[in-house]
mmCIF file of C-alpha atoms and ligand atoms in Angstrom:
data_model
loop_
_atom_site.group_PDB
_atom_site.id
_atom_site.type_symbol
_atom_site.label_atom_id
_atom_site.label_comp_id
_atom_site.label_asym_id
_atom_site.label_seq_id
_atom_site.Cartn_x
_atom_site.Cartn_y
_atom_site.Cartn_z
ATOM 1 C CA MET A 1 0.117 0.142 0.144
ATOM 2 C CA GLN A 2 2.762 2.392 1.577
ATOM 3 C CA ARG A 3 4.594 1.780 -2.153
ATOM 4 C CA LEU A 4 1.375 2.454 -3.922
ATOM 5 C CA LEU A 5 1.138 5.567 -2.926
ATOM 6 C CA GLU A 6 4.340 6.155 -3.451
ATOM 7 C CA THR A 7 4.359 5.499 -7.106
ATOM 8 C CA ILE A 8 1.375 7.894 -7.171
ATOM 9 C CA ALA A 9 2.815 10.658 -5.528
ATOM 10 C CA LEU A 10 5.778 9.779 -8.037
ATOM 11 C CA ALA A 11 4.193 10.248 -11.209
ATOM 12 C CA ARG A 12 1.944 13.071 -10.165
ATOM 13 C CA ALA A 13 4.746 15.042 -9.688
ATOM 14 C CA GLU A 14 6.595 14.048 -12.977
ATOM 15 C CA SER A 15 3.393 15.058 -14.447
ATOM 16 C CA GLU A 16 3.896 18.067 -12.442
ATOM 17 C CA GLY A 17 7.524 18.840 -13.521
ATOM 18 C CA GLU A 18 6.685 18.243 -17.446
ATOM 19 C CA VAL A 19 3.781 21.100 -16.952
ATOM 20 C CA ALA A 20 5.793 23.131 -15.283
ATOM 21 C CA ARG A 21 8.671 22.667 -17.299
ATOM 22 C CA GLN A 22 5.926 22.628 -20.783
ATOM 23 C CA LEU A 23 4.433 26.156 -19.229
ATOM 24 C CA GLN A 24 7.961 28.394 -18.595
ATOM 25 C CA ILE A 25 8.056 27.972 -22.572
ATOM 26 C CA CYS A 26 4.848 28.969 -23.676
ATOM 27 C CA ASN A 27 5.186 31.991 -20.689
ATOM 28 C CA ALA A 28 8.517 33.035 -22.532
ATOM 29 C CA CYS A 29 6.618 32.598 -26.126
ATOM 30 C CA ARG A 30 2.761 33.437 -25.653
ATOM 31 C CA TYR A 31 1.919 32.811 -29.121
ATOM 32 C CA CYS A 32 -1.783 31.552 -27.959
ATOM 33 C CA GLU A 33 -2.131 33.889 -25.777
ATOM 34 C CA GLY A 34 -6.528 34.252 -27.206
ATOM 35 C CA PHE A 35 -7.311 30.899 -26.860
ATOM 36 C CA CYS A 36 -8.262 30.073 -23.862
ATOM 37 C CA ALA A 37 -8.462 31.229 -20.331
ATOM 38 C CA VAL A 38 -5.348 28.765 -20.028
ATOM 39 C CA PHE A 39 -2.848 31.288 -21.194
ATOM 40 C CA PRO A 40 -4.353 34.866 -19.878
ATOM 41 C CA ALA A 41 -3.873 32.953 -15.995
ATOM 42 C CA MET A 42 -0.553 31.506 -16.558
ATOM 43 C CA THR A 43 1.072 35.042 -17.652
ATOM 44 C CA ARG A 44 0.117 36.604 -14.437
ATOM 45 C CA ARG A 45 2.502 33.641 -13.053
ATOM 46 C CA LEU A 46 6.063 33.830 -13.164
ATOM 47 C CA GLU A 47 6.708 30.807 -11.413
ATOM 48 C CA PHE A 48 4.544 26.912 -11.334
ATOM 49 C CA GLY A 49 3.596 25.367 -8.196
ATOM 50 C CA ALA A 50 1.352 22.619 -7.623
ATOM 51 C CA ALA A 51 -1.381 25.008 -6.857
ATOM 52 C CA ASP A 52 -0.954 26.991 -9.710
ATOM 53 C CA ILE A 53 -0.672 23.516 -12.543
ATOM 54 C CA HIS A 54 -3.783 21.933 -10.791
ATOM 55 C CA TYR A 55 -5.738 25.331 -11.548
ATOM 56 C CA LEU A 56 -4.910 25.761 -14.716
ATOM 57 C CA ALA A 57 -4.778 22.083 -15.501
ATOM 58 C CA ASN A 58 -8.234 22.526 -14.554
ATOM 59 C CA LEU A 59 -9.041 25.371 -16.572
ATOM 60 C CA CYS A 60 -8.211 23.678 -19.454
ATOM 61 C CA HIS A 61 -10.734 22.885 -22.114
ATOM 62 C CA ASN A 62 -8.994 20.666 -24.083
ATOM 63 C CA CYS A 63 -9.044 21.963 -27.090
ATOM 64 C CA GLY A 64 -6.537 21.325 -29.119
ATOM 65 C CA ALA A 65 -6.188 24.267 -30.921
ATOM 66 C CA CYS A 66 -2.558 24.751 -28.650
ATOM 67 C CA LEU A 67 -0.956 21.983 -30.052
ATOM 68 C CA HIS A 68 -1.756 22.619 -33.647
ATOM 69 C CA ALA A 69 -0.563 26.187 -33.009
ATOM 70 C CA CYS A 70 2.842 25.130 -31.735
ATOM 71 C CA GLN A 71 6.083 25.537 -33.507
ATOM 72 C CA TYR A 72 8.015 23.729 -30.948
ATOM 73 C CA ALA A 73 5.030 20.234 -31.110
ATOM 74 C CA PRO A 74 7.293 17.120 -32.081
ATOM 75 C CA PRO A 75 8.689 16.394 -33.269
ATOM 76 C CA HIS A 76 10.138 19.653 -32.006
ATOM 77 C CA GLU A 77 13.032 18.939 -29.108
ATOM 78 C CA PHE A 78 10.854 21.266 -26.828
ATOM 79 C CA GLY A 79 8.452 18.335 -27.729
ATOM 80 C CA VAL A 80 5.909 21.120 -25.884
ATOM 81 C CA ALA A 81 1.849 19.503 -26.308
ATOM 82 C CA LEU A 82 0.285 21.404 -23.286
ATOM 83 C CA PRO A 83 -2.546 19.565 -24.059
ATOM 84 C CA GLN A 84 -1.707 16.238 -23.264
ATOM 85 C CA ALA A 85 0.701 17.145 -19.912
ATOM 86 C CA LEU A 86 -2.879 19.309 -18.486
ATOM 87 C CA ALA A 87 -5.236 15.432 -18.867
ATOM 88 C CA ARG A 88 -3.010 13.840 -17.436
ATOM 89 C CA VAL A 89 -2.168 16.584 -14.175
ATOM 90 C CA ARG A 90 -5.547 17.119 -14.467
ATOM 91 C CA ARG A 91 -6.574 13.492 -13.858
ATOM 92 C CA GLU A 92 -4.219 13.684 -10.833
ATOM 93 C CA THR A 93 -5.817 16.219 -9.329
ATOM 94 C CA TYR A 94 -9.566 14.271 -9.317
ATOM 95 C CA ALA A 95 -7.665 11.626 -7.969
ATOM 96 C CA ALA A 96 -5.594 13.847 -4.782
ATOM 97 C CA TYR A 97 -8.164 15.796 -4.164
ATOM 98 C CA ALA A 98 -11.619 12.775 -4.063
ATOM 99 C CA TRP A 99 -13.546 12.443 -0.923
ATOM 100 C CA PRO A 100 -12.631 9.388 1.372
ATOM 101 C CA PRO A 101 -8.615 9.978 0.195
ATOM 102 C CA SER A 102 -8.858 6.197 -0.472
ATOM 103 C CA PHE A 103 -11.147 5.809 -3.334
ATOM 104 C CA GLY A 104 -9.043 8.832 -5.307
ATOM 105 C CA ARG A 105 -7.360 4.718 -6.718
ATOM 106 C CA LEU A 106 -11.082 4.885 -8.752
ATOM 107 C CA TYR A 107 -10.479 6.931 -11.019
ATOM 108 C CA ARG A 108 -7.546 4.769 -12.387
ATOM 109 C CA HIS A 109 -9.761 1.587 -12.586
ATOM 110 C CA ASN A 110 -13.272 3.137 -13.917
ATOM 111 C CA GLY A 111 -12.868 2.495 -17.715
ATOM 112 C CA LEU A 112 -15.390 1.234 -20.330
ATOM 113 C CA VAL A 113 -15.025 -2.632 -18.399
ATOM 114 C CA VAL A 114 -16.230 -1.143 -14.869
ATOM 115 C CA ALA A 115 -18.901 1.204 -16.447
ATOM 116 C CA LEU A 116 -19.984 -2.204 -18.102
ATOM 117 C CA ALA A 117 -19.258 -4.675 -15.459
ATOM 118 C CA ALA A 118 -21.567 -2.593 -13.012
ATOM 119 C CA ALA A 119 -24.537 -1.824 -15.484
ATOM 120 C CA GLY A 120 -24.787 -4.920 -16.860
ATOM 121 C CA GLY A 121 -24.640 -5.995 -12.954
ATOM 122 C CA LEU A 122 -26.937 -4.402 -10.796
ATOM 123 C CA ALA A 123 -29.303 -4.483 -14.433
ATOM 124 C CA LEU A 124 -28.625 -8.516 -14.025
ATOM 125 C CA PHE A 125 -29.620 -8.138 -10.114
ATOM 126 C CA LEU A 126 -33.129 -6.509 -10.483
ATOM 127 C CA VAL A 127 -33.468 -8.449 -13.309
ATOM 128 C CA LEU A 128 -33.241 -11.735 -11.134
ATOM 129 C CA ALA A 129 -34.788 -10.358 -8.428
ATOM 130 C CA LEU A 130 -38.560 -9.881 -10.531
ATOM 131 C CA ALA A 131 -38.011 -13.284 -11.986
ATOM 132 C CA LEU A 132 -37.679 -14.328 -8.014
ATOM 133 C CA ASN A 133 -40.181 -12.153 -7.161
ATOM 134 C CA GLY A 134 -42.887 -13.699 -10.041
ATOM 135 C CA THR A 135 -43.010 -10.438 -11.447
ATOM 136 C CA LEU A 136 -40.541 -10.029 -14.494
ATOM 137 C CA TRP A 137 -43.329 -10.664 -16.614
ATOM 138 C CA PRO A 138 -46.268 -9.530 -15.281
ATOM 139 C CA GLY A 139 -48.435 -8.388 -18.715
ATOM 140 C CA PRO A 140 -49.127 -5.306 -19.526
ATOM 141 C CA LEU A 141 -49.377 -2.267 -15.980
ATOM 142 C CA LYS A 142 -50.073 0.214 -18.690
ATOM 143 C CA GLY A 143 -46.738 1.579 -17.807
ATOM 144 C CA ASN A 144 -47.293 1.554 -13.290
ATOM 145 C CA PHE A 145 -43.860 1.200 -12.645
ATOM 146 C CA TYR A 146 -44.537 1.296 -8.475
ATOM 147 C CA ALA A 147 -46.402 -1.990 -9.389
ATOM 148 C CA VAL A 148 -43.035 -3.383 -10.527
ATOM 149 C CA PHE A 149 -41.047 -1.104 -7.858
ATOM 150 C CA PRO A 150 -42.566 0.190 -4.380
ATOM 151 C CA HIS A 151 -42.019 4.478 -4.919
ATOM 152 C CA GLN A 152 -40.721 4.320 -1.841
ATOM 153 C CA LEU A 153 -38.116 1.863 -2.703
ATOM 154 C CA LEU A 154 -37.008 3.967 -5.951
ATOM 155 C CA ALA A 155 -37.107 6.852 -4.446
ATOM 156 C CA ALA A 156 -34.926 6.308 -0.889
ATOM 157 C CA LEU A 157 -32.640 4.413 -3.487
ATOM 158 C CA PHE A 158 -31.478 6.468 -5.608
ATOM 159 C CA GLY A 159 -32.316 9.768 -3.807
ATOM 160 C CA ALA A 160 -29.449 8.109 -1.407
ATOM 161 C CA VAL A 161 -27.079 6.828 -4.129
ATOM 162 C CA PHE A 162 -27.312 10.718 -5.521
ATOM 163 C CA LEU A 163 -26.979 12.345 -2.792
ATOM 164 C CA TYR A 164 -23.689 10.697 -1.648
ATOM 165 C CA ALA A 165 -22.394 11.496 -5.323
ATOM 166 C CA VAL A 166 -23.052 14.821 -4.796
ATOM 167 C CA PHE A 167 -21.680 15.064 -1.220
ATOM 168 C CA ALA A 168 -19.051 13.253 -2.279
ATOM 169 C CA LEU A 169 -17.972 15.334 -5.420
ATOM 170 C CA GLY A 170 -18.262 18.659 -3.810
ATOM 171 C CA LEU A 171 -16.034 17.806 -1.078
ATOM 172 C CA GLY A 172 -13.103 16.822 -3.200
ATOM 173 C CA VAL A 173 -13.792 20.218 -5.493
ATOM 174 C CA ALA A 174 -14.302 22.418 -1.358
ATOM 175 C CA ARG A 175 -10.581 20.322 -0.920
ATOM 176 C CA PHE A 176 -9.154 21.871 -4.326
ATOM 177 C CA TRP A 177 -10.867 24.780 -3.914
ATOM 178 C CA ARG A 178 -8.694 25.074 -0.564
ATOM 179 C CA GLU A 179 -5.693 24.469 -2.638
ATOM 180 C CA VAL A 180 -5.756 27.066 -5.255
ATOM 181 C CA LYS A 181 -7.025 29.669 -3.299
ATOM 182 C CA PRO A 182 -8.328 32.750 -4.616
ATOM 183 C CA GLY A 183 -8.119 34.966 -1.680
ATOM 184 C CA GLU A 184 -10.805 37.520 -2.336
ATOM 185 C CA SER A 185 -13.976 37.859 -4.187
ATOM 186 C CA ALA A 186 -15.044 39.817 -7.205
ATOM 187 C CA ASP A 187 -17.699 41.471 -8.334
ATOM 188 C CA GLY A 188 -19.842 39.620 -11.671
ATOM 189 C CA ALA A 189 -17.010 36.820 -11.397
ATOM 190 C CA ALA A 190 -19.641 34.317 -10.315
ATOM 191 C CA ALA A 191 -21.878 35.660 -12.810
ATOM 192 C CA GLU A 192 -18.749 35.356 -15.914
ATOM 193 C CA ALA A 193 -17.914 31.933 -14.742
ATOM 194 C CA ALA A 194 -21.770 30.533 -14.894
ATOM 195 C CA ARG A 195 -21.807 32.402 -18.492
ATOM 196 C CA ASN A 196 -18.421 30.331 -19.467
ATOM 197 C CA ALA A 197 -19.646 27.451 -17.905
ATOM 198 C CA LEU A 198 -23.285 26.890 -19.672
ATOM 199 C CA ALA A 199 -22.057 28.863 -23.122
ATOM 200 C CA LEU A 200 -18.463 26.458 -22.837
ATOM 201 C CA THR A 201 -17.252 29.645 -24.491
ATOM 202 C CA TYR A 202 -13.338 28.547 -24.184
ATOM 203 C CA LEU A 203 -14.600 25.106 -26.890
ATOM 204 C CA GLY A 204 -14.295 28.732 -29.486
ATOM 205 C CA GLY A 205 -11.203 27.761 -29.575
ATOM 206 C CA GLY A 206 -9.577 31.693 -28.880
ATOM 207 C CA HIS A 207 -11.329 32.713 -32.857
ATOM 208 C CA GLY A 208 -15.491 31.382 -32.556
ATOM 209 C CA ASP A 209 -14.388 28.349 -35.635
ATOM 210 C CA GLY A 210 -14.123 25.601 -32.484
ATOM 211 C CA CYS A 211 -11.548 23.359 -31.697
ATOM 212 C CA ASN A 212 -9.588 20.729 -33.195
ATOM 213 C CA GLU A 213 -9.888 17.137 -33.662
ATOM 214 C CA GLU A 214 -7.536 15.041 -34.877
ATOM 215 C CA ASP A 215 -5.840 17.551 -37.282
ATOM 216 C CA ASP A 216 -5.783 21.479 -38.106
ATOM 217 C CA ARG A 217 -9.071 22.155 -39.299
ATOM 218 C CA PHE A 218 -11.273 24.187 -36.873
ATOM 219 C CA THR A 219 -14.806 22.876 -35.962
ATOM 220 C CA LEU A 220 -17.581 23.765 -33.275
ATOM 221 C CA ALA A 221 -18.952 19.824 -32.739
ATOM 222 C CA ARG A 222 -16.677 19.298 -29.420
ATOM 223 C CA ARG A 223 -19.270 22.649 -28.561
ATOM 224 C CA ARG A 224 -22.423 21.244 -30.156
ATOM 225 C CA LEU A 225 -22.624 17.593 -28.057
ATOM 226 C CA HIS A 226 -21.143 18.281 -25.247
ATOM 227 C CA HIS A 227 -23.903 21.542 -25.699
ATOM 228 C CA LEU A 228 -26.456 18.297 -26.463
ATOM 229 C CA THR A 229 -25.192 15.900 -23.611
ATOM 230 C CA PHE A 230 -24.875 18.822 -21.016
ATOM 231 C CA TYR A 231 -28.489 20.320 -21.331
ATOM 232 C CA GLY A 232 -29.461 16.587 -22.543
ATOM 233 C CA PHE A 233 -28.462 15.905 -18.719
ATOM 234 C CA LEU A 234 -29.877 18.812 -17.126
ATOM 235 C CA LEU A 235 -33.751 18.498 -19.345
ATOM 236 C CA CYS A 236 -33.471 14.408 -17.808
ATOM 237 C CA PHE A 237 -32.755 15.803 -14.680
ATOM 238 C CA ALA A 238 -35.647 17.779 -15.064
ATOM 239 C CA ALA A 239 -37.717 15.769 -15.958
ATOM 240 C CA THR A 240 -37.345 14.027 -12.583
ATOM 241 C CA SER A 241 -37.480 17.108 -10.370
ATOM 242 C CA VAL A 242 -40.869 17.884 -11.513
ATOM 243 C CA ALA A 243 -42.019 14.369 -11.274
ATOM 244 C CA THR A 244 -41.103 14.632 -7.978
ATOM 245 C CA LEU A 245 -43.121 17.766 -7.658
ATOM 246 C CA TYR A 246 -46.284 16.288 -9.423
ATOM 247 C CA HIS A 247 -46.125 13.475 -7.303
ATOM 248 C CA TYR A 248 -46.385 15.297 -3.676
ATOM 249 C CA LEU A 249 -47.244 18.310 -3.787
ATOM 250 C CA LEU A 250 -50.127 17.738 -6.718
ATOM 251 C CA ASP A 251 -50.412 13.953 -5.274
ATOM 252 C CA ARG A 252 -51.021 13.626 -9.599
ATOM 253 C CA HIS A 253 -48.949 9.630 -9.632
ATOM 254 C CA ALA A 254 -46.679 7.636 -12.480
ATOM 255 C CA PRO A 255 -47.275 7.556 -15.257
ATOM 256 C CA TYR A 256 -47.726 10.713 -17.155
ATOM 257 C CA PRO A 257 -49.333 11.155 -20.510
ATOM 258 C CA PHE A 258 -46.769 11.288 -22.971
ATOM 259 C CA TRP A 259 -47.834 14.976 -23.893
ATOM 260 C CA SER A 260 -47.023 15.920 -19.972
ATOM 261 C CA LEU A 261 -44.018 17.954 -19.013
ATOM 262 C CA PRO A 262 -42.273 15.730 -17.110
ATOM 263 C CA VAL A 263 -42.546 12.309 -20.019
ATOM 264 C CA LEU A 264 -42.064 15.483 -23.151
ATOM 265 C CA LEU A 265 -38.766 16.873 -20.776
ATOM 266 C CA GLY A 266 -37.281 13.422 -20.511
ATOM 267 C CA THR A 267 -37.946 12.888 -24.581
ATOM 268 C CA ALA A 268 -36.004 15.847 -25.011
ATOM 269 C CA GLY A 269 -33.597 15.530 -22.487
ATOM 270 C CA GLY A 270 -32.641 11.950 -23.629
ATOM 271 C CA LEU A 271 -32.588 12.927 -27.400
ATOM 272 C CA GLY A 272 -30.102 14.584 -27.026
ATOM 273 C CA LEU A 273 -28.096 12.134 -23.955
ATOM 274 C CA LEU A 274 -28.493 10.188 -27.413
ATOM 275 C CA ALA A 275 -26.808 11.945 -29.773
ATOM 276 C CA GLY A 276 -24.088 14.529 -27.452
ATOM 277 C CA PRO A 277 -22.360 10.752 -26.143
ATOM 278 C CA ALA A 278 -22.781 9.087 -29.664
ATOM 279 C CA GLY A 279 -20.900 11.996 -31.101
ATOM 280 C CA LEU A 280 -18.243 12.993 -28.478
ATOM 281 C CA LEU A 281 -17.302 8.947 -28.717
ATOM 282 C CA TRP A 282 -16.838 9.487 -31.991
ATOM 283 C CA LEU A 283 -14.878 12.656 -32.088
ATOM 284 C CA ASN A 284 -12.495 10.913 -28.802
ATOM 285 C CA LEU A 285 -11.834 8.078 -30.837
ATOM 286 C CA ARG A 286 -10.845 10.164 -33.777
ATOM 287 C CA ARG A 287 -8.994 12.178 -31.884
ATOM 288 C CA HIS A 288 -4.846 13.346 -32.179
ATOM 289 C CA PRO A 289 -2.924 10.901 -29.685
ATOM 290 C CA LEU A 290 -0.734 13.889 -28.474
ATOM 291 C CA GLU A 291 -4.719 16.486 -27.886
ATOM 292 C CA GLY A 292 -4.975 14.123 -24.712
ATOM 293 C CA ASP A 293 -3.752 11.400 -22.001
ATOM 294 C CA ALA A 294 -4.432 8.408 -23.337
ATOM 295 C CA ASN A 295 -4.367 6.400 -19.788
ATOM 296 C CA GLN A 296 -8.118 8.641 -19.323
ATOM 297 C CA ARG A 297 -9.799 7.708 -22.433
ATOM 298 C CA PRO A 298 -11.009 4.253 -21.118
ATOM 299 C CA MET A 299 -12.311 6.623 -18.296
ATOM 300 C CA ASP A 300 -13.717 9.630 -20.612
ATOM 301 C CA ARG A 301 -15.035 6.099 -22.879
ATOM 302 C CA GLY A 302 -16.985 4.384 -19.501
ATOM 303 C CA PHE A 303 -18.507 7.886 -18.883
ATOM 304 C CA ILE A 304 -20.133 8.386 -22.399
ATOM 305 C CA ALA A 305 -21.146 4.697 -22.689
ATOM 306 C CA LEU A 306 -23.442 5.064 -19.098
ATOM 307 C CA LEU A 307 -24.754 8.208 -20.338
ATOM 308 C CA PHE A 308 -25.634 6.706 -23.995
ATOM 309 C CA LEU A 309 -27.274 3.385 -22.208
ATOM 310 C CA ALA A 310 -29.101 5.392 -19.730
ATOM 311 C CA SER A 311 -31.151 7.208 -22.360
ATOM 312 C CA ALA A 312 -31.207 4.880 -24.830
ATOM 313 C CA THR A 313 -33.070 1.664 -21.774
ATOM 314 C CA GLY A 314 -35.425 4.897 -20.677
ATOM 315 C CA LEU A 315 -36.676 5.699 -24.089
ATOM 316 C CA ALA A 316 -37.103 2.195 -24.596
ATOM 317 C CA LEU A 317 -38.884 2.481 -21.568
ATOM 318 C CA LEU A 318 -40.768 4.715 -22.832
ATOM 319 C CA ALA A 319 -41.314 2.657 -26.385
ATOM 320 C CA TRP A 320 -42.685 -0.044 -24.331
ATOM 321 C CA ARG A 321 -44.121 1.275 -21.155
ATOM 322 C CA ASP A 322 -48.096 0.024 -22.050
ATOM 323 C CA THR A 323 -46.288 -3.833 -22.983
ATOM 324 C CA GLY A 324 -45.518 -7.456 -20.340
ATOM 325 C CA ALA A 325 -41.900 -6.396 -21.663
ATOM 326 C CA MET A 326 -42.285 -3.615 -19.078
ATOM 327 C CA ALA A 327 -40.680 -4.533 -16.140
ATOM 328 C CA LEU A 328 -37.726 -6.390 -17.704
ATOM 329 C CA LEU A 329 -36.909 -2.803 -19.947
ATOM 330 C CA LEU A 330 -37.184 -0.848 -16.002
ATOM 331 C CA ALA A 331 -34.820 -3.545 -14.658
ATOM 332 C CA ILE A 332 -32.862 -2.716 -17.456
ATOM 333 C CA HIS A 333 -32.540 0.610 -16.763
ATOM 334 C CA LEU A 334 -32.768 0.724 -13.223
ATOM 335 C CA GLY A 335 -28.935 -1.039 -12.922
ATOM 336 C CA VAL A 336 -27.524 1.248 -15.863
ATOM 337 C CA VAL A 337 -29.050 4.035 -13.759
ATOM 338 C CA LEU A 338 -27.935 3.302 -10.163
ATOM 339 C CA ALA A 339 -24.367 2.403 -12.331
ATOM 340 C CA LEU A 340 -23.787 6.104 -13.946
ATOM 341 C CA PHE A 341 -25.266 7.616 -10.324
ATOM 342 C CA LEU A 342 -22.277 5.541 -8.252
ATOM 343 C CA THR A 343 -20.130 6.436 -10.944
ATOM 344 C CA LEU A 344 -20.852 9.990 -10.834
ATOM 345 C CA PRO A 345 -18.692 11.534 -8.662
ATOM 346 C CA TYR A 346 -15.063 8.784 -8.787
ATOM 347 C CA GLY A 347 -15.713 8.930 -13.379
ATOM 348 C CA LYS A 348 -15.547 11.669 -15.931
ATOM 349 C CA PHE A 349 -18.430 13.602 -14.512
ATOM 350 C CA ALA A 350 -15.528 15.340 -12.219
ATOM 351 C CA HIS A 351 -14.382 16.809 -14.745
ATOM 352 C CA ALA A 352 -17.403 19.735 -15.039
ATOM 353 C CA ALA A 353 -16.675 20.580 -11.454
ATOM 354 C CA TYR A 354 -13.452 21.434 -11.419
ATOM 355 C CA ARG A 355 -14.129 23.205 -14.494
ATOM 356 C CA CYS A 356 -16.426 25.152 -12.989
ATOM 357 C CA ALA A 357 -14.060 25.891 -9.789
ATOM 358 C CA ALA A 358 -11.733 26.871 -12.259
ATOM 359 C CA LEU A 359 -13.170 29.213 -14.153
ATOM 360 C CA LEU A 360 -14.888 31.151 -11.074
ATOM 361 C CA LYS A 361 -10.766 31.475 -9.418
ATOM 362 C CA PHE A 362 -10.067 32.574 -13.120
ATOM 363 C CA ASN A 363 -12.592 35.004 -13.038
ATOM 364 C CA ILE A 364 -12.167 36.119 -9.719
ATOM 365 C CA GLU A 365 -8.359 36.648 -10.824
ATOM 366 C CA LYS A 366 -8.904 38.518 -14.142
ATOM 367 C CA ARG A 367 -10.518 41.375 -11.763
ATOM 368 C CA LEU A 368 -7.736 41.784 -9.283
ATOM 369 C CA PRO A 369 -3.871 44.147 -10.323
ATOM 370 C CA SER A 370 -1.919 41.410 -11.869
ATOM 371 C CA ARG A 371 1.179 40.422 -8.953
ATOM 372 C CA ILE A 372 3.412 40.231 -10.917
ATOM 373 C CA ALA A 373 2.555 43.790 -12.626
ATOM 374 C CA LEU A 374 2.561 45.098 -8.811
ATOM 375 C CA GLY A 375 6.297 43.876 -8.187
ATOM 376 C CA ALA A 376 5.010 42.022 -5.863
ATOM 377 C CA ASP A 377 6.470 38.087 -5.309
HETATM 378 S S1 SF4 B 401 1.387 26.160 -26.848
HETATM 379 FE FE1 SF4 B 401 3.256 26.620 -27.859
HETATM 380 S S2 SF4 B 401 2.973 28.103 -29.993
HETATM 381 FE FE2 SF4 B 401 1.431 28.295 -27.599
HETATM 382 S S3 SF4 B 401 2.456 29.840 -26.083
HETATM 383 FE FE3 SF4 B 401 3.152 27.210 -25.772
HETATM 384 S S4 SF4 B 401 5.193 27.728 -27.122
HETATM 385 FE FE4 SF4 B 401 3.740 29.551 -27.416
HETATM 386 S S1 SF4 B 402 -5.644 22.566 -25.136
HETATM 387 FE FE1 SF4 B 402 -7.707 24.890 -25.925
HETATM 388 S S2 SF4 B 402 -7.778 25.089 -23.354
HETATM 389 FE FE2 SF4 B 402 -6.166 23.910 -23.686
HETATM 390 S S3 SF4 B 402 -4.304 25.065 -22.598
HETATM 391 FE FE3 SF4 B 402 -4.539 24.542 -25.682
HETATM 392 S S4 SF4 B 402 -6.153 26.635 -26.614
HETATM 393 FE FE4 SF4 B 402 -5.988 25.925 -23.746
#
């Protein structure tokens, strides 16, 4: 165990040292200054300690623009490949700040196989539970999910898992925030950070033409697919929230008709969560190898697969909810969603939370006078 921790610490120190080396070159060059928030933040520093590197790594949106613009990129002897170097540190920061700390290792093992095994295992468990109970094929139930799994059971189980995910991720981000410590607050910083996050401003590549993927061409595909995924996720969350309000405040219980608000929100969100992750997987498979960290790809793909499967099984459940297959489809969908929630704080979803924190720090910092300009150390 001790040896493993030492190996992890050594790997992190090496990744951070490599980022510091590349940033020193960038700080002298500054050609990419207008591309994203990382470069203006970098120019406010002359040296890069661990906290600075963690902050800049999470501020990077991995758009790839600086790699394709760089005259010092491999095969140049300087070997500047900032998107890859920052991506390596980014994954290390998720593990370093994770709560509980011992779970940080999960980031290293979370991948496509783990995601599919968790989803398949949980779905199988629920299917077997129904089969043993004699309710796996009960005949048409007119979409009444609660005749299969009681409402209280679902609310308690999913509520507990979701709250744990939020709590664990929140504590991890709080530890990150304490380390990068902006020190002061600034008017308007939170609003601008929220705008940057919601609009994915820095996936525009600094000129609005977009990012680079496998080559020098600019494309807005990454930004659009992230938007489909992000807003699809939000719409699905809104559908669940509205259904909960219907249930407890209005005493209106599921199943809801197709034209009801929860079903419309869920359907729109589900379609976004099909198209967005499918497109992001396509981009992920084609990306230039120096734009990312190859070790992180299994984690990316695992999260993408769970989002896609959660949406596909949810839409299938909606389509066949009035048939005898409803209980089976419901068990499969719940298994996938449970796996998604359980892996949420220890997978790719962390990037959304850490990046929002880094954007907030950036927007605070840019409103403050530069310490370099003031001649401070
Ligand atoms: S990535 Fe390359 S071109 Fe851009 S600032 Fe750094 S050294 Fe200069
Ligand atoms: S990959 Fe994109 S977001 Fe990251 S440092 Fe380079 S230009 Fe900035």
